[in-house]
GROMACS .gro file of C-alpha atoms in nm:
model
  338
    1UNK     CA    1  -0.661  -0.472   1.089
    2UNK     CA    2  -0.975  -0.248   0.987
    3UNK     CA    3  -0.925  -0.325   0.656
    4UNK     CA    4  -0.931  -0.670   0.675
    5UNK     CA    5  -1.258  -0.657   0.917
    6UNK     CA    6  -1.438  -0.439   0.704
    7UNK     CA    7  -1.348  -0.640   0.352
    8UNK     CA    8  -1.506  -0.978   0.547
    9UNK     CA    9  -1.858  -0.821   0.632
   10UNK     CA   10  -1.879  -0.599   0.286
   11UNK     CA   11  -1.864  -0.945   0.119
   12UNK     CA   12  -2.149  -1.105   0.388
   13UNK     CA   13  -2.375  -0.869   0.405
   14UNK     CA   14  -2.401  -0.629   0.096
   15UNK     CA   15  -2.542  -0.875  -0.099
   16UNK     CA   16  -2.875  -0.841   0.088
   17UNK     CA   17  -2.855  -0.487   0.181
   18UNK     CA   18  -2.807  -0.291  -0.119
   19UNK     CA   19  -3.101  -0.137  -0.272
   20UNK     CA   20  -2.985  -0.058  -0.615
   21UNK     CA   21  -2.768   0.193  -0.807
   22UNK     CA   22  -2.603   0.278  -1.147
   23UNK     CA   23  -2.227   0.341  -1.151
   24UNK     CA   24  -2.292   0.690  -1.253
   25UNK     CA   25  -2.620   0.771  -1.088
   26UNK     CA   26  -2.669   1.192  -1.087
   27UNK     CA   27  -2.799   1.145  -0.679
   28UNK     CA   28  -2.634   1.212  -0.396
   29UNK     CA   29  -2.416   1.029  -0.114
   30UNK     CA   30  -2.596   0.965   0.177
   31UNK     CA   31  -2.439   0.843   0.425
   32UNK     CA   32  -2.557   0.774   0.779
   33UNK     CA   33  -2.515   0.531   1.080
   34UNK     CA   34  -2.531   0.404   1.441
   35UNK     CA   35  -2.238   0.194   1.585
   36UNK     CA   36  -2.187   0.043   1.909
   37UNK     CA   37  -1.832   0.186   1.998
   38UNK     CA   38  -1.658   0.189   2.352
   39UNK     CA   39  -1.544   0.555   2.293
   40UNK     CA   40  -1.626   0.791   2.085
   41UNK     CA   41  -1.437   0.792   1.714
   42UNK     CA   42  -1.415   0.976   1.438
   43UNK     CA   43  -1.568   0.887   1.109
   44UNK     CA   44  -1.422   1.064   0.808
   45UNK     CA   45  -1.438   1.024   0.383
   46UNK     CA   46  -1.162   1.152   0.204
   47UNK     CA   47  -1.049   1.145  -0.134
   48UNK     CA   48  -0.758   0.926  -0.264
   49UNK     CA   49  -0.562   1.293  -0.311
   50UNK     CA   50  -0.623   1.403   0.064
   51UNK     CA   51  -0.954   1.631   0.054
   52UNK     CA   52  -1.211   1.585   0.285
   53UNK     CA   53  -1.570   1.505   0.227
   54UNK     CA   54  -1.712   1.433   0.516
   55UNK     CA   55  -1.637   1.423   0.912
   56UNK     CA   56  -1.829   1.403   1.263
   57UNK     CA   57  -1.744   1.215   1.599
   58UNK     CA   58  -1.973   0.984   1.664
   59UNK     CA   59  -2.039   0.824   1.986
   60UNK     CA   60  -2.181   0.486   2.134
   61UNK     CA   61  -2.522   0.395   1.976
   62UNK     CA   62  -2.644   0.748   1.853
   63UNK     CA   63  -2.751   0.776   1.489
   64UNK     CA   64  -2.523   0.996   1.275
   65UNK     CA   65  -2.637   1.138   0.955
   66UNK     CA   66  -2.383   1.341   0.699
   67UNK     CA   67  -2.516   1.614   0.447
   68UNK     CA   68  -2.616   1.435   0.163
   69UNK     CA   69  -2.309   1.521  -0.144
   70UNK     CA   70  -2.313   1.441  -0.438
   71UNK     CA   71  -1.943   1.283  -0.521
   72UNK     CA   72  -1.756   1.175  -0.848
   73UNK     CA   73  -1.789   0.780  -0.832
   74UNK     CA   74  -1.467   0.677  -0.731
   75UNK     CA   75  -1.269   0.495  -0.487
   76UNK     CA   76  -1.253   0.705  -0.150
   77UNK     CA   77  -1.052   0.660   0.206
   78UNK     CA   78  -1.326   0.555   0.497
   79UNK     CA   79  -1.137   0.609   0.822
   80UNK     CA   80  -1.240   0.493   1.171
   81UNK     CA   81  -1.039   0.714   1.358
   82UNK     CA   82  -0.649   0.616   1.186
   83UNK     CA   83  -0.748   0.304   1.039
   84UNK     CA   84  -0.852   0.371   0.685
   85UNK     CA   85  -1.067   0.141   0.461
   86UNK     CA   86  -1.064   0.231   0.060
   87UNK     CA   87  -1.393   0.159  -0.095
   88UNK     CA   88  -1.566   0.194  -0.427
   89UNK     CA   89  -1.851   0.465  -0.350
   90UNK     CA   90  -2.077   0.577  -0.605
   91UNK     CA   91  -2.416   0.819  -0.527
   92UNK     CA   92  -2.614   0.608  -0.302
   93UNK     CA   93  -2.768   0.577   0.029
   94UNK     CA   94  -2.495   0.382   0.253
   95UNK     CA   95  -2.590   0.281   0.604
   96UNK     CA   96  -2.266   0.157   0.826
   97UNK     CA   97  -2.424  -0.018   1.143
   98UNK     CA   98  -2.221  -0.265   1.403
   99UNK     CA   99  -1.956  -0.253   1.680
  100UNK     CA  100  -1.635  -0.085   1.675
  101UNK     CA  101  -1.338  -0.078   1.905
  102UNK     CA  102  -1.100   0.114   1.855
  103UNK     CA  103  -0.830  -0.088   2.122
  104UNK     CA  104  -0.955  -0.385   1.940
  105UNK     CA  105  -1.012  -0.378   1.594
  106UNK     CA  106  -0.972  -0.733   1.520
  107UNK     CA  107  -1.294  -0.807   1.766
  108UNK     CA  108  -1.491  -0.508   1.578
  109UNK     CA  109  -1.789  -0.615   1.327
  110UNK     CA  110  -1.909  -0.344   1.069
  111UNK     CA  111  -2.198  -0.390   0.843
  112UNK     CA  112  -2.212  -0.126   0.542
  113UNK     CA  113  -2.490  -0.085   0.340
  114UNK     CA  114  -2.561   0.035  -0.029
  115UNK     CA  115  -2.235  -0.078  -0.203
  116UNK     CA  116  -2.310  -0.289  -0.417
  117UNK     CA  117  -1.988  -0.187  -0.733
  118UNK     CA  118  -1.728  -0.231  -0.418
  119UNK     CA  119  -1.857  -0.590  -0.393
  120UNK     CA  120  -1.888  -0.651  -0.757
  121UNK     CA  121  -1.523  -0.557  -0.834
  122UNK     CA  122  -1.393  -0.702  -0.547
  123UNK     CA  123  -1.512  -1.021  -0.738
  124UNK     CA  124  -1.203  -0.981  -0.889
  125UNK     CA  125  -0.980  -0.896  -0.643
  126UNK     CA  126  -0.594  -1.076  -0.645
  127UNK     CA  127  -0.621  -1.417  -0.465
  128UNK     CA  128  -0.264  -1.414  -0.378
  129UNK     CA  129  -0.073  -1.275  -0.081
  130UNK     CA  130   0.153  -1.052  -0.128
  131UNK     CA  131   0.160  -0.747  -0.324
  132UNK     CA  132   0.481  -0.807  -0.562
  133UNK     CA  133   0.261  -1.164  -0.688
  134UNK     CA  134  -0.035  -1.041  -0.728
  135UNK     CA  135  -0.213  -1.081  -1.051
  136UNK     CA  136  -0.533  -1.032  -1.222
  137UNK     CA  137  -0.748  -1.269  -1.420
  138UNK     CA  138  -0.748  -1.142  -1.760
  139UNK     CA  139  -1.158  -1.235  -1.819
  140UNK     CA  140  -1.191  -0.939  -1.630
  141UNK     CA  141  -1.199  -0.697  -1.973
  142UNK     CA  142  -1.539  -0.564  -2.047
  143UNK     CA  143  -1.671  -0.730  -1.658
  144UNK     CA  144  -1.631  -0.399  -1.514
  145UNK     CA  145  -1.718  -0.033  -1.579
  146UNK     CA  146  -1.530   0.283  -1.597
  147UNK     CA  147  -1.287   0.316  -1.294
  148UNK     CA  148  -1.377   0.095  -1.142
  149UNK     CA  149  -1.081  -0.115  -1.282
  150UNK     CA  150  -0.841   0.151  -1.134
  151UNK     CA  151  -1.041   0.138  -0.786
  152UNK     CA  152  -0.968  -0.209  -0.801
  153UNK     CA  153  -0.593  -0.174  -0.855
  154UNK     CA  154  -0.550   0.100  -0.606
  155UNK     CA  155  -0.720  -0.102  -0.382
  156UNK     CA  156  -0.577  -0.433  -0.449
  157UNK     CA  157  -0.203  -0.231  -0.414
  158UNK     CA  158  -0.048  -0.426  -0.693
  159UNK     CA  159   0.353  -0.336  -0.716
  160UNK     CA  160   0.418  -0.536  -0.999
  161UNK     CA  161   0.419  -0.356  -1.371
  162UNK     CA  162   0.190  -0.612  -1.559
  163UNK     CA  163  -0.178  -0.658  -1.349
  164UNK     CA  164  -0.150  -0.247  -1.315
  165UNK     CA  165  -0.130  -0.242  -1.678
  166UNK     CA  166  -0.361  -0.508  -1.768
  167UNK     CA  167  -0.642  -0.304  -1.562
  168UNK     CA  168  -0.528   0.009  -1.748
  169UNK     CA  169  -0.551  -0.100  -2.075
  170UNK     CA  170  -0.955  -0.210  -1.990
  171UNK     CA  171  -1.039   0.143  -1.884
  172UNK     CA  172  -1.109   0.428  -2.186
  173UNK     CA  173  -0.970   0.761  -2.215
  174UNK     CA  174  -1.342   0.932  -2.007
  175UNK     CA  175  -1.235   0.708  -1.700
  176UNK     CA  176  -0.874   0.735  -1.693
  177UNK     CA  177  -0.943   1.115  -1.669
  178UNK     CA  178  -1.082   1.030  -1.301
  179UNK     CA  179  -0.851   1.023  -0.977
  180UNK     CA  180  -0.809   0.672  -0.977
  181UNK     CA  181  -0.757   0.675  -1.300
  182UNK     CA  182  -0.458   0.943  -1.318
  183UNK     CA  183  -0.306   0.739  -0.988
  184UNK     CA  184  -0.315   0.457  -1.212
  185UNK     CA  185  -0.143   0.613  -1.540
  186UNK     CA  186   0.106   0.731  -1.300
  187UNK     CA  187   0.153   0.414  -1.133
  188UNK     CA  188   0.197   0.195  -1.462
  189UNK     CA  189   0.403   0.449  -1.553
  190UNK     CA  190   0.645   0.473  -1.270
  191UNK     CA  191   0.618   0.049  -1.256
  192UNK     CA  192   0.747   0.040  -1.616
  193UNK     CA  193   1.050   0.250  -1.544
  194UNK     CA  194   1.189   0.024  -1.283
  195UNK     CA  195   1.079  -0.303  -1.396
  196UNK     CA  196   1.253  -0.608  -1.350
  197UNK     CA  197   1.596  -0.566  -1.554
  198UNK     CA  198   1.577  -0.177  -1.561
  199UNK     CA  199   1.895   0.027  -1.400
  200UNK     CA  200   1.856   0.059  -1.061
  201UNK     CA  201   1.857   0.404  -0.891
  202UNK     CA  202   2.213   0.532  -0.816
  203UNK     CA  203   2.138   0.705  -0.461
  204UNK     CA  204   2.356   0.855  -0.242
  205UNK     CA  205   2.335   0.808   0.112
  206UNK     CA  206   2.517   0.942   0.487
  207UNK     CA  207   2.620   0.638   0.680
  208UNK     CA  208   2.645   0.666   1.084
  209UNK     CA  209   2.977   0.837   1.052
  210UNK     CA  210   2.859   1.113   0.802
  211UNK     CA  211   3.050   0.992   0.492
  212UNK     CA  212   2.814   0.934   0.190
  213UNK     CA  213   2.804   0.590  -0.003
  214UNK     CA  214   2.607   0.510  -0.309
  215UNK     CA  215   2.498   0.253  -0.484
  216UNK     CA  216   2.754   0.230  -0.736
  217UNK     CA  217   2.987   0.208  -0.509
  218UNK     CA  218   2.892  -0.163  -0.504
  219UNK     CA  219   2.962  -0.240  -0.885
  220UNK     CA  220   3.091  -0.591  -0.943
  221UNK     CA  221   2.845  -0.738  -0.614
  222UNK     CA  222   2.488  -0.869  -0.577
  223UNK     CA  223   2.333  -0.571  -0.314
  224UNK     CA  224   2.038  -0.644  -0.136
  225UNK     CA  225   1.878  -0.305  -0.030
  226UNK     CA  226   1.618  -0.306   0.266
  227UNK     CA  227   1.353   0.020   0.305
  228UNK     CA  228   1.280   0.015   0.689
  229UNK     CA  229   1.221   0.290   0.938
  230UNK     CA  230   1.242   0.257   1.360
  231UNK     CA  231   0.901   0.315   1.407
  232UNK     CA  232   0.784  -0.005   1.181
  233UNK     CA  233   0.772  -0.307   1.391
  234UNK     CA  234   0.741  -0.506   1.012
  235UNK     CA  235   1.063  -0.415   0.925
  236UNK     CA  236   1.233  -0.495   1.232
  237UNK     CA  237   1.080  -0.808   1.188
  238UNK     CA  238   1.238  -0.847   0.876
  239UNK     CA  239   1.564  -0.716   0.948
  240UNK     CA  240   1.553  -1.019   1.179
  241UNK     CA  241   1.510  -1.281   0.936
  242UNK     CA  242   1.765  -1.115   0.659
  243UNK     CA  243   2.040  -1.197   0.986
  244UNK     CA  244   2.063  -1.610   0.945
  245UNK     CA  245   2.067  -1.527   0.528
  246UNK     CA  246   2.302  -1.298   0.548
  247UNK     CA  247   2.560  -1.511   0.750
  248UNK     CA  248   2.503  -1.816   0.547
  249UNK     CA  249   2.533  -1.663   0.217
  250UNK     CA  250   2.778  -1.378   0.282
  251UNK     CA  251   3.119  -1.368   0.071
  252UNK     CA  252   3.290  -1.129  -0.159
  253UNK     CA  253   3.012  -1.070  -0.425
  254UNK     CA  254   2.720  -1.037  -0.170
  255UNK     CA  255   2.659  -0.699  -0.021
  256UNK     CA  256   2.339  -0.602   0.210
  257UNK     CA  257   2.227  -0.214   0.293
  258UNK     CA  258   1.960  -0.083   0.516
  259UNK     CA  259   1.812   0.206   0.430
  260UNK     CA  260   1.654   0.413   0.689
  261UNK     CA  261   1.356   0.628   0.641
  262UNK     CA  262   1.338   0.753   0.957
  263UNK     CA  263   1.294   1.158   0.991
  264UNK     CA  264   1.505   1.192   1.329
  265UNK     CA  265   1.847   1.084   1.313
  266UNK     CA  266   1.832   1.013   1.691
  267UNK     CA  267   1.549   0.716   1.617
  268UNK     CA  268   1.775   0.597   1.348
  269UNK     CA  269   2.060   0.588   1.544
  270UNK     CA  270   1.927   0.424   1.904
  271UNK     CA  271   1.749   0.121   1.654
  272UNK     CA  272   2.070  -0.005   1.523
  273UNK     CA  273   2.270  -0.002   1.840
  274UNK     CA  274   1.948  -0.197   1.940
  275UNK     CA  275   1.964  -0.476   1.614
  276UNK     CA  276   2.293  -0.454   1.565
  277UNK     CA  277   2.327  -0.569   1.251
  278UNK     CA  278   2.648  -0.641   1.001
  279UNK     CA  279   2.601  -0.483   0.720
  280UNK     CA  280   2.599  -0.112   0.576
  281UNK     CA  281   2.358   0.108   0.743
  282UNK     CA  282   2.244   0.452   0.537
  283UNK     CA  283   1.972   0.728   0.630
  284UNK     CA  284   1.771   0.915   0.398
  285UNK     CA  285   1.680   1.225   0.610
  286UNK     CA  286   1.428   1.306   0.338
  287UNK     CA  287   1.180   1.013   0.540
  288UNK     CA  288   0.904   0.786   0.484
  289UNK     CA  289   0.644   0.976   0.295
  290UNK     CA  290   0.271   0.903   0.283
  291UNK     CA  291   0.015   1.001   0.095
  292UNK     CA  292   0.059   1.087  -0.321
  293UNK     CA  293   0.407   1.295  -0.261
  294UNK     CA  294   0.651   1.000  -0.205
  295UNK     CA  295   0.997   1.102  -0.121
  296UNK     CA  296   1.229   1.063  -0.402
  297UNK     CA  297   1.376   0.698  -0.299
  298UNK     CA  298   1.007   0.577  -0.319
  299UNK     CA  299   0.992   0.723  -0.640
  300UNK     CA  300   1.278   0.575  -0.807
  301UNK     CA  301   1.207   0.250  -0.667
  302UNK     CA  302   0.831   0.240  -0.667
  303UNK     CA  303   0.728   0.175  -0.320
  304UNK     CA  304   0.436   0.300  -0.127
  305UNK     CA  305   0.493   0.095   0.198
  306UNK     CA  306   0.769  -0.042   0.419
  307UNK     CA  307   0.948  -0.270   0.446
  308UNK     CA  308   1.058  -0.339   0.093
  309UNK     CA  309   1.361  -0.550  -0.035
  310UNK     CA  310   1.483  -0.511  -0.344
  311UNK     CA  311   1.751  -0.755  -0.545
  312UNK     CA  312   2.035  -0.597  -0.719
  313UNK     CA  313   2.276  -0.772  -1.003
  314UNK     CA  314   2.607  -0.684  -1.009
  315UNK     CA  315   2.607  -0.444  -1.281
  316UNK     CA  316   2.363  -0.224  -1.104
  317UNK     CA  317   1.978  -0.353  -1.286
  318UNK     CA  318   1.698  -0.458  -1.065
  319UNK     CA  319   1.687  -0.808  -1.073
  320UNK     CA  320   1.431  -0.871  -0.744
  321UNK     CA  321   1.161  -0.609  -0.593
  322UNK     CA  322   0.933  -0.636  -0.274
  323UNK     CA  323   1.110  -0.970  -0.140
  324UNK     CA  324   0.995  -1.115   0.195
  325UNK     CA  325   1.166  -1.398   0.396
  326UNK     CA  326   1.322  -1.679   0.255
  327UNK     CA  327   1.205  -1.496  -0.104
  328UNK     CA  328   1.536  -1.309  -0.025
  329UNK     CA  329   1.739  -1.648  -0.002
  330UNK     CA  330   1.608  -1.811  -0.302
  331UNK     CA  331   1.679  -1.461  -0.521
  332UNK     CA  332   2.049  -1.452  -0.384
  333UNK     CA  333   2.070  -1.806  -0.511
  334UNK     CA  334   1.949  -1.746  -0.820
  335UNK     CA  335   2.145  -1.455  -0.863
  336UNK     CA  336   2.442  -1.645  -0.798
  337UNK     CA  337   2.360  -1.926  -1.033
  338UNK     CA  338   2.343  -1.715  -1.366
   0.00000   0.00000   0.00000
């Protein structure tokens, strides 16, 4: 992915490249270019709320200079065509040079220039995997500047209540006043409310024959709930592997339910006579939501991205959140053994 491509040259090249800058320098962006690219693409910088800064096709080998802006210092959305990279940008001269293809990103190479607080905080970025174990090293207080902390957890997509919190609680009232900063009040804030032992979210749901179900329906049984959607080849994935723990653990006081986020019913429909699956099978035909107005299942639960698995005890309290694999097994087990 782009993201992964672009995080791997910012941290071998910058060091050299960068020129200099001060978090909150009163210049302007500059930002400007040539990339090798086998067809044209567009280059775009938007905020984290949605507004656009700055966009121009550019095509293979021709220089590309943007009207220089001067921006709040902030983490911003740099997208090659869909594939979106969130950075740390400050008011600096940035120069992106390398190759690009679009039909290949993981064979693209893109050197950017002049970010030198993107590489400083990503110093500090999570070591581990996946998002519900992430954590951050507490030495971190008084390393960084301003929001920069909340760049780091927006970009670092932490969905566990503590590391959001610890970079909150580093960050004073002038920089949580900033867009990253207000995504991450709101973030800690949603994480708190359904923290490990909170109530879960009583939804209700239409199953394939119209009827609704909800959640409470399921009192007095351990309910594993999986977020998917048809068009997410991840969750398919998943829904795969939950199929051998679900016929080795089933019994009386184990319950699974899919939740579709899919926004035609006719999508929803032709994937499960495709996978088949055993267990209940609900729709939420308010669908998948991206961007900062999450639908109100994402919400309640907290999730920004799909699929997610969540652990439910039997009196209805999140016991297990953003479970992957044989996570799901082992949490069943434990559930089980209390």
């Amino acid at each position: 992915m782009m993201k992964n491509i672009i995080y791997k040259v910012f941290c071998g090249v910058v060091y050299f490249l960068f020129l200099g800058t001060t978090l909150f320098a009163q210049g302007k962006l500059e930002l400007s270019g040539k990339i090798r690219l086998m067809e044209p693409v567009v280059l775009r910088l938007e905020s984290i709320d949605g507004h656009e800064i700055f966009k121009k096709v550019i095509k293979n080998n021709e220089s590309f200079n943007f009207p220089k802006r001067h921006i709040a210092p902030d983490v911003y959305l740099l997208y090659f065509g869909d594939v979106a990279q969130p950075v740390y940008l400050t008011n600096t001269k940035i120069n992106i040079k390398g190759f690009y293809n679009i039909k290949d990103q993981k064979n693209s190479s893109i050197n950017i220039a002049g970010i030198s607080e993107y590489e400083e905080l990503m110093k500090w970025y999570p070591v581990e995997e996946f998002a519900n174990q992430k954590t951050i090293n507490p030495n971190i207080k008084g390393k960084l500047r301003g929001n920069m902390y909340s760049a780091l957890a927006y970009i670092a997509n932490m969905t566990t209540y503590e590391p959001n919190k610890l970079l909150l609680d580093c960050m004073d009232e002038t920089a949580k006043n900033t867009l990253s900063g207000k995504w991450l009040q709101h973030r800690t804030d949603s994480l708190y409310n359904y923290s490990i032992g909170a109530p879960a979210y009583d939804f209700e749901l239409r199953n394939a024959e119209g009827g609704k179900v909800k959640l409470s329906d399921f009192r007095g049984k351990i309910v594993l709930v999986d977020f998917w959607a048809s068009w997410c080849a991840a969750c398919r994935n998943e829904m795969k592997s939950l199929l051998p723990i679900y016929n080795d653990l089933k019994s009386k006081d184990l319950e699974f339910i899919s939740i579709s986020l899919d926004t035609k019913d006719e999508d929803w429909r032709k994937a499960m006579s495709i996978e088949k699956l055993p267990w209940v099978m609900l729709c939420d035909d308010e669908g998948f939501v991206i961007g900062n107005r999450h639908n109100k299942l994402q919400r309640a639960f907290g999730f920004y991205s799909i699929p997610f698995i969540v652990l439910i005890d039997k009196e209805g309290h999140l016991i297990a959140r953003d479970l992957r694999g044989e996570q799901v097994r082992e949490a069943i087990l434990k559930a089980r053994n209390k």
